[in-house]
């Protein structure tokens, strides 16, 4: 308290109050947390598809992990075909996806499919691949998790509200380098929880949901 | 003025700038300590404190007292900001621009922030070990092991499920253990 009576905190306060006033005048009826809602719409749409197909029983309370079975080899060696994985739908409620995260997301062009890829770039980053080596903002990534290819492409600038994803199995992955493009954050279902086995997750055994990357 | 609790104050602050001011004065010192634990110079402390509060104002509608307490919530905002390099840089640039002209720290203020840094000092090898963690694990590990939130408070602060938080924390502790010899880490491993 004493320290708040002088110093930079006092100079910061009017700036914050100004922002607050601006919010009050411009957004008296702003819906809460639009991004969150967008993700839930996507999650519900995906859940609806699986329910229709009859492969999943009710998906439970809002924070329950979503469970999937990997059917594509695009994320090997990190995710093996046939592996059950849990996806945390609350992971990005207040945090943005970060580089290195593995995310599950829907692809509007392939209704009902859920893809899983690694976030390589976030909004504002410049991503480039040179002979299989990936550079983000000019810095080479050390990627012990990936099996690399020899591709060269980019540079791509990651758009606001999007992430740039790649499969860990570079030679055999359709991802942001190709037709899949950058992934809008609103299409993200959640973070893939690595190392979550059925013993870790207090969940019934994962239902046999079939998902696949195109 | 009757003493409103933090949560009520933060809810009221959406429409009432006096409530915001009261909340800010009550907790700016906490945010300064939070920033000092993550900074190496007084200028960095100022940038990070300003960035966190700008983010707090931008997200103020999202605070939901049913989901947790106000102070963990603002520390969670700070941790999430620190977890995203790009967002943190953008906010700090904005803060620096808007504080322009008044940004030079007075000498006694500089000294005061240096004392904050000394008081908050975390051993360099521990900081370094935290830096090696992926952002999602780092945020939860720092909030609990450095800032002293309980795992439950920290999970609410970060908006993640307590079970996800415990898993990330356990993973983070395993990695921290591999890098540094830090006996306290073993004391509170969650089941």
JSON list of N, CA, C and O in Angstrom, two decimals, chain A residues 94-96, chain B residues 10 31 34 38 48-63 70-84 87-88 91 139 143 149 154 156-159:
[
{"chain": "A", "resi": 94, "resn": "UNK", "atom": "N", "xyz": [-7.97, -19.60, -20.91]},
{"chain": "A", "resi": 94, "resn": "UNK", "atom": "CA", "xyz": [-7.40, -18.29, -20.61]},
{"chain": "A", "resi": 94, "resn": "UNK", "atom": "C", "xyz": [-5.98, -18.15, -21.13]},
{"chain": "A", "resi": 94, "resn": "UNK", "atom": "O", "xyz": [-5.45, -17.06, -21.19]},
{"chain": "A", "resi": 95, "resn": "UNK", "atom": "N", "xyz": [-5.36, -19.25, -21.52]},
{"chain": "A", "resi": 95, "resn": "UNK", "atom": "CA", "xyz": [-4.02, -19.17, -22.09]},
{"chain": "A", "resi": 95, "resn": "UNK", "atom": "C", "xyz": [-4.11, -19.39, -23.59]},
{"chain": "A", "resi": 95, "resn": "UNK", "atom": "O", "xyz": [-4.92, -20.19, -24.04]},
{"chain": "A", "resi": 96, "resn": "UNK", "atom": "N", "xyz": [-3.29, -18.68, -24.33]},
{"chain": "A", "resi": 96, "resn": "UNK", "atom": "CA", "xyz": [-3.25, -18.93, -25.76]},
{"chain": "A", "resi": 96, "resn": "UNK", "atom": "C", "xyz": [-2.42, -20.18, -26.00]},
{"chain": "A", "resi": 96, "resn": "UNK", "atom": "O", "xyz": [-1.55, -20.51, -25.20]},
{"chain": "B", "resi": 10, "resn": "UNK", "atom": "N", "xyz": [-13.49, -6.50, -7.65]},
{"chain": "B", "resi": 10, "resn": "UNK", "atom": "CA", "xyz": [-13.08, -6.74, -9.04]},
{"chain": "B", "resi": 10, "resn": "UNK", "atom": "C", "xyz": [-14.30, -6.85, -9.96]},
{"chain": "B", "resi": 10, "resn": "UNK", "atom": "O", "xyz": [-14.27, -6.40, -11.10]},
{"chain": "B", "resi": 31, "resn": "UNK", "atom": "N", "xyz": [1.51, -7.69, -7.51]},
{"chain": "B", "resi": 31, "resn": "UNK", "atom": "CA", "xyz": [1.91, -7.86, -8.90]},
{"chain": "B", "resi": 31, "resn": "UNK", "atom": "C", "xyz": [3.38, -7.44, -9.09]},
{"chain": "B", "resi": 31, "resn": "UNK", "atom": "O", "xyz": [4.10, -8.05, -9.87]},
{"chain": "B", "resi": 34, "resn": "UNK", "atom": "N", "xyz": [5.32, -10.35, -8.01]},
{"chain": "B", "resi": 34, "resn": "UNK", "atom": "CA", "xyz": [5.20, -11.37, -9.07]},
{"chain": "B", "resi": 34, "resn": "UNK", "atom": "C", "xyz": [6.17, -11.05, -10.21]},
{"chain": "B", "resi": 34, "resn": "UNK", "atom": "O", "xyz": [6.90, -11.92, -10.71]},
{"chain": "B", "resi": 38, "resn": "UNK", "atom": "N", "xyz": [10.28, -12.57, -11.79]},
{"chain": "B", "resi": 38, "resn": "UNK", "atom": "CA", "xyz": [10.48, -12.98, -13.19]},
{"chain": "B", "resi": 38, "resn": "UNK", "atom": "C", "xyz": [11.34, -11.97, -13.95]},
{"chain": "B", "resi": 38, "resn": "UNK", "atom": "O", "xyz": [11.36, -11.99, -15.18]},
{"chain": "B", "resi": 48, "resn": "UNK", "atom": "N", "xyz": [6.68, -5.40, -17.07]},
{"chain": "B", "resi": 48, "resn": "UNK", "atom": "CA", "xyz": [5.82, -6.57, -16.83]},
{"chain": "B", "resi": 48, "resn": "UNK", "atom": "C", "xyz": [4.62, -6.21, -15.97]},
{"chain": "B", "resi": 48, "resn": "UNK", "atom": "O", "xyz": [3.50, -6.65, -16.22]},
{"chain": "B", "resi": 49, "resn": "UNK", "atom": "N", "xyz": [4.83, -5.39, -14.95]},
{"chain": "B", "resi": 49, "resn": "UNK", "atom": "CA", "xyz": [3.70, -4.98, -14.11]},
{"chain": "B", "resi": 49, "resn": "UNK", "atom": "C", "xyz": [2.66, -4.26, -14.97]},
{"chain": "B", "resi": 49, "resn": "UNK", "atom": "O", "xyz": [1.45, -4.55, -14.89]},
{"chain": "B", "resi": 50, "resn": "UNK", "atom": "N", "xyz": [3.13, -3.34, -15.81]},
{"chain": "B", "resi": 50, "resn": "UNK", "atom": "CA", "xyz": [2.19, -2.59, -16.67]},
{"chain": "B", "resi": 50, "resn": "UNK", "atom": "C", "xyz": [1.48, -3.54, -17.62]},
{"chain": "B", "resi": 50, "resn": "UNK", "atom": "O", "xyz": [0.26, -3.44, -17.83]},
{"chain": "B", "resi": 51, "resn": "UNK", "atom": "N", "xyz": [2.23, -4.49, -18.19]},
{"chain": "B", "resi": 51, "resn": "UNK", "atom": "CA", "xyz": [1.63, -5.43, -19.14]},
{"chain": "B", "resi": 51, "resn": "UNK", "atom": "C", "xyz": [0.56, -6.27, -18.46]},
{"chain": "B", "resi": 51, "resn": "UNK", "atom": "O", "xyz": [-0.52, -6.50, -19.01]},
{"chain": "B", "resi": 52, "resn": "UNK", "atom": "N", "xyz": [0.85, -6.73, -17.24]},
{"chain": "B", "resi": 52, "resn": "UNK", "atom": "CA", "xyz": [-0.12, -7.57, -16.53]},
{"chain": "B", "resi": 52, "resn": "UNK", "atom": "C", "xyz": [-1.40, -6.78, -16.26]},
{"chain": "B", "resi": 52, "resn": "UNK", "atom": "O", "xyz": [-2.51, -7.26, -16.50]},
{"chain": "B", "resi": 53, "resn": "UNK", "atom": "N", "xyz": [-1.26, -5.53, -15.81]},
{"chain": "B", "resi": 53, "resn": "UNK", "atom": "CA", "xyz": [-2.47, -4.77, -15.48]},
{"chain": "B", "resi": 53, "resn": "UNK", "atom": "C", "xyz": [-3.26, -4.40, -16.74]},
{"chain": "B", "resi": 53, "resn": "UNK", "atom": "O", "xyz": [-4.49, -4.37, -16.71]},
{"chain": "B", "resi": 54, "resn": "UNK", "atom": "N", "xyz": [-2.57, -4.12, -17.83]},
{"chain": "B", "resi": 54, "resn": "UNK", "atom": "CA", "xyz": [-3.30, -3.85, -19.08]},
{"chain": "B", "resi": 54, "resn": "UNK", "atom": "C", "xyz": [-4.13, -5.08, -19.46]},
{"chain": "B", "resi": 54, "resn": "UNK", "atom": "O", "xyz": [-5.27, -4.98, -19.91]},
{"chain": "B", "resi": 55, "resn": "UNK", "atom": "N", "xyz": [-3.50, -6.24, -19.27]},
{"chain": "B", "resi": 55, "resn": "UNK", "atom": "CA", "xyz": [-4.18, -7.49, -19.61]},
{"chain": "B", "resi": 55, "resn": "UNK", "atom": "C", "xyz": [-5.35, -7.72, -18.64]},
{"chain": "B", "resi": 55, "resn": "UNK", "atom": "O", "xyz": [-6.40, -8.22, -19.04]},
{"chain": "B", "resi": 56, "resn": "UNK", "atom": "N", "xyz": [-5.15, -7.37, -17.38]},
{"chain": "B", "resi": 56, "resn": "UNK", "atom": "CA", "xyz": [-6.24, -7.53, -16.40]},
{"chain": "B", "resi": 56, "resn": "UNK", "atom": "C", "xyz": [-7.44, -6.67, -16.83]},
{"chain": "B", "resi": 56, "resn": "UNK", "atom": "O", "xyz": [-8.59, -7.14, -16.85]},
{"chain": "B", "resi": 57, "resn": "UNK", "atom": "N", "xyz": [-7.18, -5.43, -17.22]},
{"chain": "B", "resi": 57, "resn": "UNK", "atom": "CA", "xyz": [-8.29, -4.56, -17.64]},
{"chain": "B", "resi": 57, "resn": "UNK", "atom": "C", "xyz": [-8.96, -5.13, -18.89]},
{"chain": "B", "resi": 57, "resn": "UNK", "atom": "O", "xyz": [-10.18, -5.17, -19.01]},
{"chain": "B", "resi": 58, "resn": "UNK", "atom": "N", "xyz": [-8.14, -5.62, -19.82]},
{"chain": "B", "resi": 58, "resn": "UNK", "atom": "CA", "xyz": [-8.71, -6.15, -21.07]},
{"chain": "B", "resi": 58, "resn": "UNK", "atom": "C", "xyz": [-9.56, -7.39, -20.82]},
{"chain": "B", "resi": 58, "resn": "UNK", "atom": "O", "xyz": [-10.46, -7.70, -21.58]},
{"chain": "B", "resi": 59, "resn": "UNK", "atom": "N", "xyz": [-9.25, -8.12, -19.75]},
{"chain": "B", "resi": 59, "resn": "UNK", "atom": "CA", "xyz": [-9.97, -9.39, -19.49]},
{"chain": "B", "resi": 59, "resn": "UNK", "atom": "C", "xyz": [-10.96, -9.26, -18.35]},
{"chain": "B", "resi": 59, "resn": "UNK", "atom": "O", "xyz": [-11.50, -10.27, -17.89]},
{"chain": "B", "resi": 60, "resn": "UNK", "atom": "N", "xyz": [-11.19, -8.06, -17.87]},
{"chain": "B", "resi": 60, "resn": "UNK", "atom": "CA", "xyz": [-11.88, -7.91, -16.58]},
{"chain": "B", "resi": 60, "resn": "UNK", "atom": "C", "xyz": [-13.29, -8.51, -16.59]},
{"chain": "B", "resi": 60, "resn": "UNK", "atom": "O", "xyz": [-13.77, -9.01, -15.58]},
{"chain": "B", "resi": 61, "resn": "UNK", "atom": "N", "xyz": [-13.94, -8.52, -17.76]},
{"chain": "B", "resi": 61, "resn": "UNK", "atom": "CA", "xyz": [-15.29, -9.10, -17.83]},
{"chain": "B", "resi": 61, "resn": "UNK", "atom": "C", "xyz": [-15.28, -10.60, -17.58]},
{"chain": "B", "resi": 61, "resn": "UNK", "atom": "O", "xyz": [-16.31, -11.20, -17.30]},
{"chain": "B", "resi": 62, "resn": "UNK", "atom": "N", "xyz": [-14.12, -11.20, -17.74]},
{"chain": "B", "resi": 62, "resn": "UNK", "atom": "CA", "xyz": [-14.08, -12.66, -17.63]},
{"chain": "B", "resi": 62, "resn": "UNK", "atom": "C", "xyz": [-13.89, -13.14, -16.20]},
{"chain": "B", "resi": 62, "resn": "UNK", "atom": "O", "xyz": [-13.97, -14.34, -15.95]},
{"chain": "B", "resi": 63, "resn": "UNK", "atom": "N", "xyz": [-13.60, -12.23, -15.30]},
{"chain": "B", "resi": 63, "resn": "UNK", "atom": "CA", "xyz": [-13.42, -12.70, -13.93]},
{"chain": "B", "resi": 63, "resn": "UNK", "atom": "C", "xyz": [-14.75, -13.20, -13.40]},
{"chain": "B", "resi": 63, "resn": "UNK", "atom": "O", "xyz": [-15.77, -12.50, -13.46]},
{"chain": "B", "resi": 70, "resn": "UNK", "atom": "N", "xyz": [-9.80, -13.51, -6.50]},
{"chain": "B", "resi": 70, "resn": "UNK", "atom": "CA", "xyz": [-9.33, -12.44, -7.39]},
{"chain": "B", "resi": 70, "resn": "UNK", "atom": "C", "xyz": [-7.81, -12.41, -7.54]},
{"chain": "B", "resi": 70, "resn": "UNK", "atom": "O", "xyz": [-7.30, -12.22, -8.65]},
{"chain": "B", "resi": 71, "resn": "UNK", "atom": "N", "xyz": [-7.09, -12.58, -6.44]},
{"chain": "B", "resi": 71, "resn": "UNK", "atom": "CA", "xyz": [-5.63, -12.45, -6.54]},
{"chain": "B", "resi": 71, "resn": "UNK", "atom": "C", "xyz": [-5.01, -13.59, -7.37]},
{"chain": "B", "resi": 71, "resn": "UNK", "atom": "O", "xyz": [-4.23, -13.33, -8.29]},
{"chain": "B", "resi": 72, "resn": "UNK", "atom": "N", "xyz": [-5.39, -14.85, -7.11]},
{"chain": "B", "resi": 72, "resn": "UNK", "atom": "CA", "xyz": [-4.90, -15.90, -8.03]},
{"chain": "B", "resi": 72, "resn": "UNK", "atom": "C", "xyz": [-5.29, -15.61, -9.48]},
{"chain": "B", "resi": 72, "resn": "UNK", "atom": "O", "xyz": [-4.52, -15.91, -10.39]},
{"chain": "B", "resi": 73, "resn": "UNK", "atom": "N", "xyz": [-6.45, -15.02, -9.66]},
{"chain": "B", "resi": 73, "resn": "UNK", "atom": "CA", "xyz": [-6.88, -14.73, -11.04]},
{"chain": "B", "resi": 73, "resn": "UNK", "atom": "C", "xyz": [-5.92, -13.74, -11.72]},
{"chain": "B", "resi": 73, "resn": "UNK", "atom": "O", "xyz": [-5.51, -13.96, -12.85]},
{"chain": "B", "resi": 74, "resn": "UNK", "atom": "N", "xyz": [-5.54, -12.69, -11.01]},
{"chain": "B", "resi": 74, "resn": "UNK", "atom": "CA", "xyz": [-4.62, -11.75, -11.68]},
{"chain": "B", "resi": 74, "resn": "UNK", "atom": "C", "xyz": [-3.23, -12.36, -11.85]},
{"chain": "B", "resi": 74, "resn": "UNK", "atom": "O", "xyz": [-2.58, -12.13, -12.86]},
{"chain": "B", "resi": 75, "resn": "UNK", "atom": "N", "xyz": [-2.82, -13.19, -10.90]},
{"chain": "B", "resi": 75, "resn": "UNK", "atom": "CA", "xyz": [-1.52, -13.85, -11.10]},
{"chain": "B", "resi": 75, "resn": "UNK", "atom": "C", "xyz": [-1.59, -14.84, -12.26]},
{"chain": "B", "resi": 75, "resn": "UNK", "atom": "O", "xyz": [-0.63, -15.02, -13.01]},
{"chain": "B", "resi": 76, "resn": "UNK", "atom": "N", "xyz": [-2.76, -15.45, -12.42]},
{"chain": "B", "resi": 76, "resn": "UNK", "atom": "CA", "xyz": [-2.96, -16.35, -13.57]},
{"chain": "B", "resi": 76, "resn": "UNK", "atom": "C", "xyz": [-2.87, -15.59, -14.89]},
{"chain": "B", "resi": 76, "resn": "UNK", "atom": "O", "xyz": [-2.26, -16.05, -15.86]},
{"chain": "B", "resi": 77, "resn": "UNK", "atom": "N", "xyz": [-3.44, -14.40, -14.90]},
{"chain": "B", "resi": 77, "resn": "UNK", "atom": "CA", "xyz": [-3.34, -13.55, -16.10]},
{"chain": "B", "resi": 77, "resn": "UNK", "atom": "C", "xyz": [-1.86, -13.27, -16.39]},
{"chain": "B", "resi": 77, "resn": "UNK", "atom": "O", "xyz": [-1.41, -13.35, -17.53]},
{"chain": "B", "resi": 78, "resn": "UNK", "atom": "N", "xyz": [-1.14, -12.95, -15.33]},
{"chain": "B", "resi": 78, "resn": "UNK", "atom": "CA", "xyz": [0.29, -12.69, -15.50]},
{"chain": "B", "resi": 78, "resn": "UNK", "atom": "C", "xyz": [1.05, -13.91, -15.99]},
{"chain": "B", "resi": 78, "resn": "UNK", "atom": "O", "xyz": [1.88, -13.82, -16.90]},
{"chain": "B", "resi": 79, "resn": "UNK", "atom": "N", "xyz": [0.71, -15.06, -15.41]},
{"chain": "B", "resi": 79, "resn": "UNK", "atom": "CA", "xyz": [1.42, -16.30, -15.80]},
{"chain": "B", "resi": 79, "resn": "UNK", "atom": "C", "xyz": [1.12, -16.64, -17.25]},
{"chain": "B", "resi": 79, "resn": "UNK", "atom": "O", "xyz": [2.00, -17.05, -18.00]},
{"chain": "B", "resi": 80, "resn": "UNK", "atom": "N", "xyz": [-0.15, -16.47, -17.64]},
{"chain": "B", "resi": 80, "resn": "UNK", "atom": "CA", "xyz": [-0.51, -16.76, -19.03]},
{"chain": "B", "resi": 80, "resn": "UNK", "atom": "C", "xyz": [0.19, -15.80, -19.97]},
{"chain": "B", "resi": 80, "resn": "UNK", "atom": "O", "xyz": [0.58, -16.17, -21.08]},
{"chain": "B", "resi": 81, "resn": "UNK", "atom": "N", "xyz": [0.31, -14.57, -19.54]},
{"chain": "B", "resi": 81, "resn": "UNK", "atom": "CA", "xyz": [0.99, -13.58, -20.37]},
{"chain": "B", "resi": 81, "resn": "UNK", "atom": "C", "xyz": [2.46, -13.98, -20.54]},
{"chain": "B", "resi": 81, "resn": "UNK", "atom": "O", "xyz": [3.02, -13.94, -21.65]},
{"chain": "B", "resi": 82, "resn": "UNK", "atom": "N", "xyz": [3.07, -14.38, -19.44]},
{"chain": "B", "resi": 82, "resn": "UNK", "atom": "CA", "xyz": [4.48, -14.77, -19.50]},
{"chain": "B", "resi": 82, "resn": "UNK", "atom": "C", "xyz": [4.67, -16.04, -20.33]},
{"chain": "B", "resi": 82, "resn": "UNK", "atom": "O", "xyz": [5.73, -16.29, -20.88]},
{"chain": "B", "resi": 83, "resn": "UNK", "atom": "N", "xyz": [3.59, -16.86, -20.40]},
{"chain": "B", "resi": 83, "resn": "UNK", "atom": "CA", "xyz": [3.71, -18.11, -21.16]},
{"chain": "B", "resi": 83, "resn": "UNK", "atom": "C", "xyz": [3.68, -17.86, -22.66]},
{"chain": "B", "resi": 83, "resn": "UNK", "atom": "O", "xyz": [4.05, -18.71, -23.44]},
{"chain": "B", "resi": 84, "resn": "UNK", "atom": "N", "xyz": [3.23, -16.69, -23.05]},
{"chain": "B", "resi": 84, "resn": "UNK", "atom": "CA", "xyz": [3.18, -16.40, -24.49]},
{"chain": "B", "resi": 84, "resn": "UNK", "atom": "C", "xyz": [4.12, -15.25, -24.79]},
{"chain": "B", "resi": 84, "resn": "UNK", "atom": "O", "xyz": [3.81, -14.09, -24.56]},
{"chain": "B", "resi": 87, "resn": "UNK", "atom": "N", "xyz": [2.64, -12.43, -26.98]},
{"chain": "B", "resi": 87, "resn": "UNK", "atom": "CA", "xyz": [1.64, -11.58, -26.35]},
{"chain": "B", "resi": 87, "resn": "UNK", "atom": "C", "xyz": [2.28, -10.69, -25.28]},
{"chain": "B", "resi": 87, "resn": "UNK", "atom": "O", "xyz": [1.96, -9.52, -25.14]},
{"chain": "B", "resi": 88, "resn": "UNK", "atom": "N", "xyz": [3.25, -11.30, -24.56]},
{"chain": "B", "resi": 88, "resn": "UNK", "atom": "CA", "xyz": [3.91, -10.51, -23.54]},
{"chain": "B", "resi": 88, "resn": "UNK", "atom": "C", "xyz": [4.67, -9.34, -24.16]},
{"chain": "B", "resi": 88, "resn": "UNK", "atom": "O", "xyz": [4.58, -8.21, -23.71]},
{"chain": "B", "resi": 91, "resn": "UNK", "atom": "N", "xyz": [2.23, -6.64, -25.32]},
{"chain": "B", "resi": 91, "resn": "UNK", "atom": "CA", "xyz": [1.68, -5.86, -24.20]},
{"chain": "B", "resi": 91, "resn": "UNK", "atom": "C", "xyz": [2.74, -4.93, -23.62]},
{"chain": "B", "resi": 91, "resn": "UNK", "atom": "O", "xyz": [2.46, -3.80, -23.24]},
{"chain": "B", "resi": 139, "resn": "UNK", "atom": "N", "xyz": [4.06, -22.29, -16.36]},
{"chain": "B", "resi": 139, "resn": "UNK", "atom": "CA", "xyz": [3.10, -21.39, -15.70]},
{"chain": "B", "resi": 139, "resn": "UNK", "atom": "C", "xyz": [2.62, -22.00, -14.39]},
{"chain": "B", "resi": 139, "resn": "UNK", "atom": "O", "xyz": [2.63, -21.34, -13.34]},
{"chain": "B", "resi": 143, "resn": "UNK", "atom": "N", "xyz": [3.61, -20.63, -10.60]},
{"chain": "B", "resi": 143, "resn": "UNK", "atom": "CA", "xyz": [2.56, -20.12, -9.70]},
{"chain": "B", "resi": 143, "resn": "UNK", "atom": "C", "xyz": [2.55, -20.87, -8.38]},
{"chain": "B", "resi": 143, "resn": "UNK", "atom": "O", "xyz": [2.30, -20.29, -7.33]},
{"chain": "B", "resi": 149, "resn": "UNK", "atom": "N", "xyz": [1.00, -20.16, -4.71]},
{"chain": "B", "resi": 149, "resn": "UNK", "atom": "CA", "xyz": [-0.42, -20.54, -4.78]},
{"chain": "B", "resi": 149, "resn": "UNK", "atom": "C", "xyz": [-0.53, -22.05, -4.56]},
{"chain": "B", "resi": 149, "resn": "UNK", "atom": "O", "xyz": [0.41, -22.79, -4.84]},
{"chain": "B", "resi": 154, "resn": "UNK", "atom": "N", "xyz": [-3.94, -22.34, -8.36]},
{"chain": "B", "resi": 154, "resn": "UNK", "atom": "CA", "xyz": [-3.22, -22.11, -9.62]},
{"chain": "B", "resi": 154, "resn": "UNK", "atom": "C", "xyz": [-4.00, -22.65, -10.80]},
{"chain": "B", "resi": 154, "resn": "UNK", "atom": "O", "xyz": [-4.01, -22.04, -11.87]},
{"chain": "B", "resi": 156, "resn": "UNK", "atom": "N", "xyz": [-7.24, -22.84, -11.01]},
{"chain": "B", "resi": 156, "resn": "UNK", "atom": "CA", "xyz": [-8.33, -21.89, -11.25]},
{"chain": "B", "resi": 156, "resn": "UNK", "atom": "C", "xyz": [-7.77, -20.64, -11.94]},
{"chain": "B", "resi": 156, "resn": "UNK", "atom": "O", "xyz": [-8.37, -20.09, -12.86]},
{"chain": "B", "resi": 157, "resn": "UNK", "atom": "N", "xyz": [-6.58, -20.22, -11.49]},
{"chain": "B", "resi": 157, "resn": "UNK", "atom": "CA", "xyz": [-5.98, -19.01, -12.06]},
{"chain": "B", "resi": 157, "resn": "UNK", "atom": "C", "xyz": [-5.69, -19.18, -13.54]},
{"chain": "B", "resi": 157, "resn": "UNK", "atom": "O", "xyz": [-5.84, -18.25, -14.32]},
{"chain": "B", "resi": 158, "resn": "UNK", "atom": "N", "xyz": [-5.29, -20.38, -13.91]},
{"chain": "B", "resi": 158, "resn": "UNK", "atom": "CA", "xyz": [-4.94, -20.61, -15.31]},
{"chain": "B", "resi": 158, "resn": "UNK", "atom": "C", "xyz": [-6.12, -21.10, -16.13]},
{"chain": "B", "resi": 158, "resn": "UNK", "atom": "O", "xyz": [-6.02, -21.30, -17.34]},
{"chain": "B", "resi": 159, "resn": "UNK", "atom": "N", "xyz": [-7.25, -21.31, -15.46]},
{"chain": "B", "resi": 159, "resn": "UNK", "atom": "CA", "xyz": [-8.44, -21.76, -16.18]},
{"chain": "B", "resi": 159, "resn": "UNK", "atom": "C", "xyz": [-8.33, -23.19, -16.67]},
{"chain": "B", "resi": 159, "resn": "UNK", "atom": "O", "xyz": [-8.85, -23.53, -17.72]}
]
